[in-house]
Amino acid sequence: MKFAFYFFIIAQILNFLNVFAEKVIKDSSEFNSIKWEKIKKNKDEPPKKIIWKSYKGEENFFKNKKEEGFKLVGDNSAKIEPLNWRFRNAHQWYFDAQRNEGSSSNMQLFGGKIDWMRGDWWYLTGQGLIAYGGDAGGYSEGHLGVGFLGPKWKNWQLFSEMLIGTGGGGGVDVGNSLLYKPSVGLEYNINKDFSLQTGIGKVISKEGNLDAKTLEVILVWHF
């Protein structure tokens, strides 16, 4: 189970790096395609008034009408779109998590989430967590799922998620390791790059006895 968890995390990181690298290369090629041309001033004839002009089908360029200078040809900066990804650094608490010997106790987990934002109201997510407290050393989880974004009010926004994944280890009673994790939360946008989230939910094992309430605090990085 540990191998499956680490494989999931490594696969998500490699996928993220691949998408990021492709976007950087694409943006670099677009910037390198910019050409500069020097406009020669004609002293013999007065400059003609240009109402509209295109350059090889490109309508977006700068024109200098009355003096010698430069114009930017093929400027595609307006077409560059931001990456619709974000990374979330998460800390979670499981309350009264059931153990194999029949007891239950709290757990603390730490992990990361990578989200692919697919619009203004939903996203796809991959998540991985590992326990560091609550006498559950070795317990780990990996999840895939979908999230939904509510309407914004100033810097605040509601969200919800539904995840399906696997977990195991640490003496936690997860049965066949198939887990469901529904949750709801509230996000506060600090600026365009960072935000904070807090949420509540449940972690439920399909065949095991694990059925615990969850609380999480998340730092979000938008990029």
Short mmCIF file of C-alpha atoms in Angstrom, two decimals:
data_model
loop_
_atom_site.label_atom_id
_atom_site.label_comp_id
_atom_site.label_asym_id
_atom_site.label_seq_id
_atom_site.Cartn_x
_atom_site.Cartn_y
_atom_site.Cartn_z
CA MET A 1 0.00 0.00 0.00
CA LYS A 2 2.88 2.37 0.73
CA PHE A 3 4.26 1.64 -2.74
CA ALA A 4 0.90 2.54 -4.33
CA PHE A 5 0.75 5.79 -2.37
CA TYR A 6 4.27 6.87 -3.30
CA PHE A 7 3.66 5.86 -6.92
CA PHE A 8 0.55 8.06 -6.94
CA ILE A 9 2.39 11.06 -5.49
CA ILE A 10 5.35 10.69 -7.89
CA ALA A 11 2.99 10.31 -10.87
CA GLN A 12 1.11 13.48 -9.91
CA ILE A 13 4.36 15.46 -9.48
CA LEU A 14 5.75 14.23 -12.82
CA ASN A 15 2.49 15.09 -14.56
CA PHE A 16 2.55 18.57 -13.02
CA LEU A 17 6.17 19.14 -14.08
CA ASN A 18 5.43 17.94 -17.62
CA VAL A 19 2.46 20.31 -18.03
CA PHE A 20 4.42 23.20 -16.52
CA ALA A 21 7.42 22.57 -18.81
CA GLU A 22 5.22 22.42 -21.92
CA LYS A 23 3.60 25.72 -21.00
CA VAL A 24 6.97 27.41 -20.38
CA ILE A 25 8.31 26.19 -23.74
CA LYS A 26 5.16 27.37 -25.52
CA ASP A 27 5.32 30.81 -23.91
CA SER A 28 9.05 31.07 -24.67
CA SER A 29 8.49 30.28 -28.35
CA GLU A 30 5.76 32.92 -28.52
CA PHE A 31 8.03 35.57 -27.02
CA ASN A 32 10.94 34.59 -29.29
CA SER A 33 8.69 35.00 -32.34
CA ILE A 34 8.52 38.78 -31.82
CA LYS A 35 10.22 40.71 -34.60
CA TRP A 36 11.40 44.33 -34.57
CA GLU A 37 11.51 46.46 -37.70
CA LYS A 38 12.99 49.87 -38.04
CA ILE A 39 10.76 52.46 -39.70
CA LYS A 40 12.75 54.73 -41.94
CA LYS A 41 11.79 58.36 -42.01
CA ASN A 42 11.19 59.65 -45.53
CA LYS A 43 12.46 63.24 -45.69
CA ASP A 44 11.34 63.83 -49.29
CA GLU A 45 7.68 63.02 -48.88
CA PRO A 46 5.40 63.88 -45.98
CA PRO A 47 4.18 60.87 -44.05
CA LYS A 48 0.88 59.49 -45.22
CA LYS A 49 -1.95 59.17 -42.81
CA ILE A 50 -2.57 55.50 -42.07
CA ILE A 51 -6.11 54.64 -41.08
CA TRP A 52 -5.59 50.87 -40.78
CA LYS A 53 -2.81 48.53 -41.70
CA SER A 54 -2.09 44.87 -41.14
CA TYR A 55 1.25 43.08 -41.29
CA LYS A 56 1.11 39.59 -42.81
CA GLY A 57 -2.30 39.01 -41.36
CA GLU A 58 -1.31 40.21 -37.89
CA GLU A 59 -3.54 43.02 -36.68
CA ASN A 60 -1.85 43.56 -33.35
CA PHE A 61 1.28 45.71 -33.73
CA PHE A 62 2.56 49.15 -32.84
CA LYS A 63 2.81 51.97 -35.38
CA ASN A 64 4.95 55.14 -35.26
CA LYS A 65 3.37 57.66 -37.62
CA LYS A 66 5.50 60.82 -37.62
CA GLU A 67 8.97 60.02 -36.34
CA GLU A 68 11.71 57.49 -36.79
CA GLY A 69 11.41 54.58 -34.40
CA PHE A 70 10.54 50.93 -34.03
CA LYS A 71 7.38 48.91 -34.26
CA LEU A 72 6.62 45.56 -32.69
CA VAL A 73 5.43 42.96 -35.19
CA GLY A 74 3.63 39.77 -34.21
CA ASP A 75 3.08 40.71 -30.58
CA ASN A 76 1.12 37.80 -29.11
CA SER A 77 1.33 38.88 -25.48
CA ALA A 78 -2.39 39.55 -25.35
CA LYS A 79 -3.04 35.92 -26.27
CA ILE A 80 -1.01 34.45 -23.39
CA GLU A 81 -3.32 32.86 -20.85
CA PRO A 82 -2.39 32.05 -17.24
CA LEU A 83 -1.97 28.45 -16.21
CA ASN A 84 -5.12 27.07 -14.60
CA TRP A 85 -3.36 25.09 -11.88
CA ARG A 86 -2.96 25.40 -8.15
CA PHE A 87 -1.08 23.57 -5.40
CA ARG A 88 -2.52 23.17 -1.91
CA ASN A 89 -0.46 22.42 1.19
CA ALA A 90 -2.92 20.70 3.55
CA HIS A 91 -3.03 19.81 7.25
CA GLN A 92 -5.90 17.53 8.37
CA TRP A 93 -7.28 16.12 11.59
CA TYR A 94 -9.28 12.87 11.84
CA PHE A 95 -11.40 12.73 14.98
CA ASP A 96 -11.98 9.35 16.69
CA ALA A 97 -10.54 7.37 13.80
CA GLN A 98 -11.27 3.67 14.27
CA ARG A 99 -8.33 1.30 14.74
CA ASN A 100 -7.99 -2.41 14.02
CA GLU A 101 -8.01 -3.44 17.67
CA GLY A 102 -11.41 -1.80 18.22
CA SER A 103 -10.28 1.46 19.80
CA SER A 104 -10.43 4.94 18.25
CA SER A 105 -8.31 8.07 18.58
CA ASN A 106 -7.50 11.29 16.76
CA MET A 107 -5.00 11.46 13.90
CA GLN A 108 -3.02 14.25 12.28
CA LEU A 109 -2.08 14.16 8.60
CA PHE A 110 -0.03 16.33 6.26
CA GLY A 111 0.07 16.34 2.46
CA GLY A 112 -0.40 18.06 -0.87
CA LYS A 113 -3.14 18.56 -3.43
CA ILE A 114 -2.79 19.44 -7.12
CA ASP A 115 -5.85 20.95 -8.82
CA TRP A 116 -6.60 21.45 -12.51
CA MET A 117 -9.08 24.32 -12.72
CA ARG A 118 -11.57 23.54 -15.49
CA GLY A 119 -13.75 26.64 -15.27
CA ASP A 120 -15.18 29.19 -12.89
CA TRP A 121 -17.14 26.62 -10.93
CA TRP A 122 -15.36 23.22 -10.96
CA TYR A 123 -11.95 21.50 -10.96
CA LEU A 124 -10.25 18.09 -10.93
CA THR A 125 -7.94 17.22 -8.06
CA GLY A 126 -5.34 14.66 -7.01
CA GLN A 127 -4.33 14.43 -3.36
CA GLY A 128 -1.92 12.56 -1.11
CA LEU A 129 -1.69 12.53 2.70
CA ILE A 130 0.46 10.79 5.29
CA ALA A 131 -0.10 10.57 9.04
CA TYR A 132 2.49 12.07 11.38
CA GLY A 133 0.58 12.00 14.70
CA GLY A 134 -1.99 10.06 16.65
CA ASP A 135 -0.09 6.77 16.90
CA ALA A 136 -0.82 6.05 13.22
CA GLY A 137 2.69 6.15 11.82
CA GLY A 138 2.85 4.61 8.34
CA TYR A 139 -0.75 5.44 7.46
CA SER A 140 -1.08 7.09 4.04
CA GLU A 141 -3.79 7.98 1.51
CA GLY A 142 -4.12 8.83 -2.18
CA HIS A 143 -7.27 10.29 -3.74
CA LEU A 144 -8.72 11.54 -7.01
CA GLY A 145 -11.88 13.57 -7.28
CA VAL A 146 -13.79 16.64 -8.33
CA GLY A 147 -14.39 19.98 -6.63
CA PHE A 148 -17.09 22.60 -7.04
CA LEU A 149 -16.79 26.35 -6.45
CA GLY A 150 -19.64 28.45 -5.10
CA PRO A 151 -20.35 32.15 -5.75
CA LYS A 152 -17.82 34.72 -4.56
CA TRP A 153 -18.53 37.38 -1.96
CA LYS A 154 -15.70 39.95 -1.76
CA ASN A 155 -12.63 37.78 -0.94
CA TRP A 156 -14.66 34.77 0.24
CA GLN A 157 -15.83 31.71 -1.67
CA LEU A 158 -17.49 28.41 -0.76
CA PHE A 159 -16.27 25.10 -2.18
CA SER A 160 -17.03 21.38 -1.91
CA GLU A 161 -15.23 18.18 -2.92
CA MET A 162 -15.95 14.51 -3.48
CA LEU A 163 -12.93 12.19 -3.44
CA ILE A 164 -12.41 8.46 -3.96
CA GLY A 165 -9.13 6.75 -3.17
CA THR A 166 -7.19 4.26 -1.08
CA GLY A 167 -5.46 4.28 2.28
CA GLY A 168 -3.84 1.96 4.74
CA GLY A 169 -1.24 1.32 7.40
CA GLY A 170 -0.78 2.57 10.93
CA GLY A 171 -3.32 0.16 12.39
CA VAL A 172 -6.26 2.16 10.98
CA ASP A 173 -9.35 0.05 10.24
CA VAL A 174 -9.83 0.75 6.52
CA GLY A 175 -10.81 -2.75 5.42
CA ASN A 176 -10.10 -3.16 1.72
CA SER A 177 -8.59 0.37 1.65
CA LEU A 178 -11.28 1.95 -0.58
CA LEU A 179 -12.18 5.35 0.91
CA TYR A 180 -14.70 8.11 0.26
CA LYS A 181 -14.07 11.70 1.38
CA PRO A 182 -16.85 14.30 0.97
CA SER A 183 -16.17 17.79 2.33
CA VAL A 184 -17.25 21.43 2.26
CA GLY A 185 -15.20 24.52 3.03
CA LEU A 186 -14.59 28.24 2.82
CA GLU A 187 -11.76 30.01 0.97
CA TYR A 188 -10.30 33.47 1.62
CA ASN A 189 -8.32 35.04 -1.25
CA ILE A 190 -5.28 36.92 0.06
CA ASN A 191 -4.15 38.03 -3.41
CA LYS A 192 -4.00 36.63 -6.95
CA ASP A 193 -1.31 34.10 -5.98
CA PHE A 194 -2.28 32.87 -2.52
CA SER A 195 -5.38 32.02 -0.52
CA LEU A 196 -6.38 30.16 2.65
CA GLN A 197 -8.97 27.42 3.00
CA THR A 198 -10.63 25.64 5.88
CA GLY A 199 -13.07 22.77 5.58
CA ILE A 200 -14.95 19.99 7.34
CA GLY A 201 -15.97 16.56 6.08
CA LYS A 202 -15.79 12.82 6.62
CA VAL A 203 -13.53 9.92 5.67
CA ILE A 204 -15.45 6.68 5.18
CA SER A 205 -14.12 3.21 4.44
CA LYS A 206 -16.26 1.06 2.14
CA GLU A 207 -15.75 -2.20 4.06
CA GLY A 208 -13.70 -1.20 7.10
CA ASN A 209 -14.95 0.51 10.26
CA LEU A 210 -13.23 3.84 9.60
CA ASP A 211 -15.90 6.57 9.67
CA ALA A 212 -14.42 9.75 11.10
CA LYS A 213 -15.10 13.47 10.96
CA THR A 214 -12.35 15.60 9.41
CA LEU A 215 -11.08 19.16 9.72
CA GLU A 216 -8.47 20.74 7.47
CA VAL A 217 -6.50 23.96 7.03
CA ILE A 218 -4.91 24.65 3.64
CA LEU A 219 -2.51 27.15 2.09
CA VAL A 220 -3.27 27.53 -1.63
CA TRP A 221 -0.80 28.64 -4.32
CA HIS A 222 -2.35 29.68 -7.67
CA PHE A 223 -0.13 29.51 -10.78
#
